[in-house]
Short mmCIF file of C-alpha atoms and ligand atoms in Angstrom, two decimals:
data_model
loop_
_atom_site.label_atom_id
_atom_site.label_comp_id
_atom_site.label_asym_id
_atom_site.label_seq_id
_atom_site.Cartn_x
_atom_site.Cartn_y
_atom_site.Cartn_z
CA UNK A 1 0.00 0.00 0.00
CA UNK A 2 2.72 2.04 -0.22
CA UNK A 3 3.15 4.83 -2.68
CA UNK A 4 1.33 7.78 -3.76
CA UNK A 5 -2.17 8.88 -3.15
CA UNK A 6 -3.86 11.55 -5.41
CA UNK A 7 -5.79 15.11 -3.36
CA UNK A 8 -9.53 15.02 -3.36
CA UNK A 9 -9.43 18.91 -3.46
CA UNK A 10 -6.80 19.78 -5.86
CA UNK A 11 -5.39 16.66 -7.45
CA UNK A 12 -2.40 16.81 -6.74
CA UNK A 13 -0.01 13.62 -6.19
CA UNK A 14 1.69 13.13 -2.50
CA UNK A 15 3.20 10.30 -1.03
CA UNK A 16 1.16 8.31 1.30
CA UNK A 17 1.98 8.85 4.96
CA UNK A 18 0.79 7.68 8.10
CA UNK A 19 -2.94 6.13 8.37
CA UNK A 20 -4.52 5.46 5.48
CA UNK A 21 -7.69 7.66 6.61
CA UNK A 22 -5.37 10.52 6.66
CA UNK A 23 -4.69 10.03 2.49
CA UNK A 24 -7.08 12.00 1.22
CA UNK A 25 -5.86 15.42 1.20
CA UNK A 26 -2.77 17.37 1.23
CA UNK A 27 -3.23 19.44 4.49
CA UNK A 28 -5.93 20.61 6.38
CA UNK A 29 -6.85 23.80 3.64
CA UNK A 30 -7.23 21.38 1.30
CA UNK A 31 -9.96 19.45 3.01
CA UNK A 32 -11.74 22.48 4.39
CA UNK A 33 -11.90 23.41 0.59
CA UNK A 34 -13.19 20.32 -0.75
CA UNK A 35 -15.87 20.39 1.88
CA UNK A 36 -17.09 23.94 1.53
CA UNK A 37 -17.22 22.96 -2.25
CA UNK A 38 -19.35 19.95 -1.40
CA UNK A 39 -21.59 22.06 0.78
CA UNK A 40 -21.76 24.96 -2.26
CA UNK A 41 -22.69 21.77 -4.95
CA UNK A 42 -25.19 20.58 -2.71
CA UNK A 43 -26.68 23.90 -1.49
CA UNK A 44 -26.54 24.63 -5.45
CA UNK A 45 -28.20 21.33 -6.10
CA UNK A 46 -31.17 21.97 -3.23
CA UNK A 47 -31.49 25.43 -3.56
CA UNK A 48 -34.86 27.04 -2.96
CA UNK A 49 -36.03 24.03 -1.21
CA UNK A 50 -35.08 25.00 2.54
CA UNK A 51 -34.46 28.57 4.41
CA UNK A 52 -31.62 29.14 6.67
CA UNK A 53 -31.49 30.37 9.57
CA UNK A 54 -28.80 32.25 8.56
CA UNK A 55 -26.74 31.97 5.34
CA UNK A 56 -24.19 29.54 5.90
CA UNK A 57 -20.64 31.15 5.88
CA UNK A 58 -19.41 28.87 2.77
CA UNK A 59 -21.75 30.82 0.61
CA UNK A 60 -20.67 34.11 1.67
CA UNK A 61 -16.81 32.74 0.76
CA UNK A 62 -18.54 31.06 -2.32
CA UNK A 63 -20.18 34.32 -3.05
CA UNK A 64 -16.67 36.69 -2.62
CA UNK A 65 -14.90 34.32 -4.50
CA UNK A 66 -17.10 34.46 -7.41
CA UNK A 67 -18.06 38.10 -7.43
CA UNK A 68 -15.15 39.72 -5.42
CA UNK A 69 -14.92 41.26 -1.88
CA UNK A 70 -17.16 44.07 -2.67
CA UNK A 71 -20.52 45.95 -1.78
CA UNK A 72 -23.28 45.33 -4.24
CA UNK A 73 -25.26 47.98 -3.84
CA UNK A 74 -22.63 50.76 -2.78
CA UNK A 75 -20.01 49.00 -4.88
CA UNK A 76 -17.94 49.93 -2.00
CA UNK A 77 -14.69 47.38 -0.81
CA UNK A 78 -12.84 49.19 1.83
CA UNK A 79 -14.10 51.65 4.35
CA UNK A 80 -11.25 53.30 6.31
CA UNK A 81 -8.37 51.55 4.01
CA UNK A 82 -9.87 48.40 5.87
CA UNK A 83 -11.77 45.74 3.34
CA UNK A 84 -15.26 45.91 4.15
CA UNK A 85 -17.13 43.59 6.17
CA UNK A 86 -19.39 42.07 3.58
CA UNK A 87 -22.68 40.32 4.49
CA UNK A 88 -24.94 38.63 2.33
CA UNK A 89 -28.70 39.25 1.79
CA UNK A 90 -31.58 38.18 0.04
CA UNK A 91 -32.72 40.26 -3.02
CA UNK A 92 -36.62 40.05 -2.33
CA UNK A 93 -36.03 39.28 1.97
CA UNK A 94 -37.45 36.09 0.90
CA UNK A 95 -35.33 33.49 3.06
CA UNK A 96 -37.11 30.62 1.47
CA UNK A 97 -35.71 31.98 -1.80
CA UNK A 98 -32.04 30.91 -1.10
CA UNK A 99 -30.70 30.41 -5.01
CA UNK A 100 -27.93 32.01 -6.02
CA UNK A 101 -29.34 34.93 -7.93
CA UNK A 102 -31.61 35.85 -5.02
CA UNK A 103 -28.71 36.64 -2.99
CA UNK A 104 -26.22 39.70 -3.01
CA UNK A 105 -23.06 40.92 -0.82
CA UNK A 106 -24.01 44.03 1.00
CA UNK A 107 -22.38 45.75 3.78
CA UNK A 108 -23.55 46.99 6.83
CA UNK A 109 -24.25 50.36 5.90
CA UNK A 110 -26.53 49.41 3.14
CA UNK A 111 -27.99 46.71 5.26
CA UNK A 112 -28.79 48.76 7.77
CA UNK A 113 -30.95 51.48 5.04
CA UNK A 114 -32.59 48.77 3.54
ZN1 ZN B 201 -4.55 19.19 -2.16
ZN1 ZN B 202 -22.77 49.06 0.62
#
């Protein structure tokens, strides 16, 4: 059993070490990510179908990564040379309506004139 095992995140090739249970992913970061992406295909795949109590903090990561670190409605990213804390809301304050488009990055400010 010796030999090389292959990342479930990011593919890459290491040599096996320890436990076998422990061969599945490079370093820690690399299993976080491959279980925030899970969480983002299945939210993805179920979206619409359940509310959240509050939205989960892999889609707001999900969300910045795919849009940037920035306001939505203020287009604002830093306040005080400090990135700004972004939050993420629904469009139509319809928590049932959790798909992607429904939701945007906002910060606080805006949040709190909404
Ligand atoms: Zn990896
Ligand atoms: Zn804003």
């Amino acid at each position: 059993m010796n030999g090389c095992f292959t990342c479930l995140n990011c593919g890459k090739v290491n040599p096996t070490k320890g436990h076998s249970y422990t061969n599945k992913y490079c370093n820690n970061s690399c299993q976080q990510q491959h279980r925030s992406r899970l969480l983002v295909k299945e939210w993805k795949d179920h979206a619409g179908h359940t509310a959240w109590r509050q939205i989960p903090e892999y889609v707001r990561k999900y969300l910045i990564e795919q849009r940037g670190h920035k306001c939505e409605v203020c287009g604002n990213t830093t306040h005080n040379e400090q990135p700004i804390p972004i939050n993420v809301d629904y469009i139509d304050n319809n928590s049932y309506n959790n798909v992607e488009t429904n939701l945007q990055l906002i910060c606080p400010n805006c949040k709190s004139q909404k």
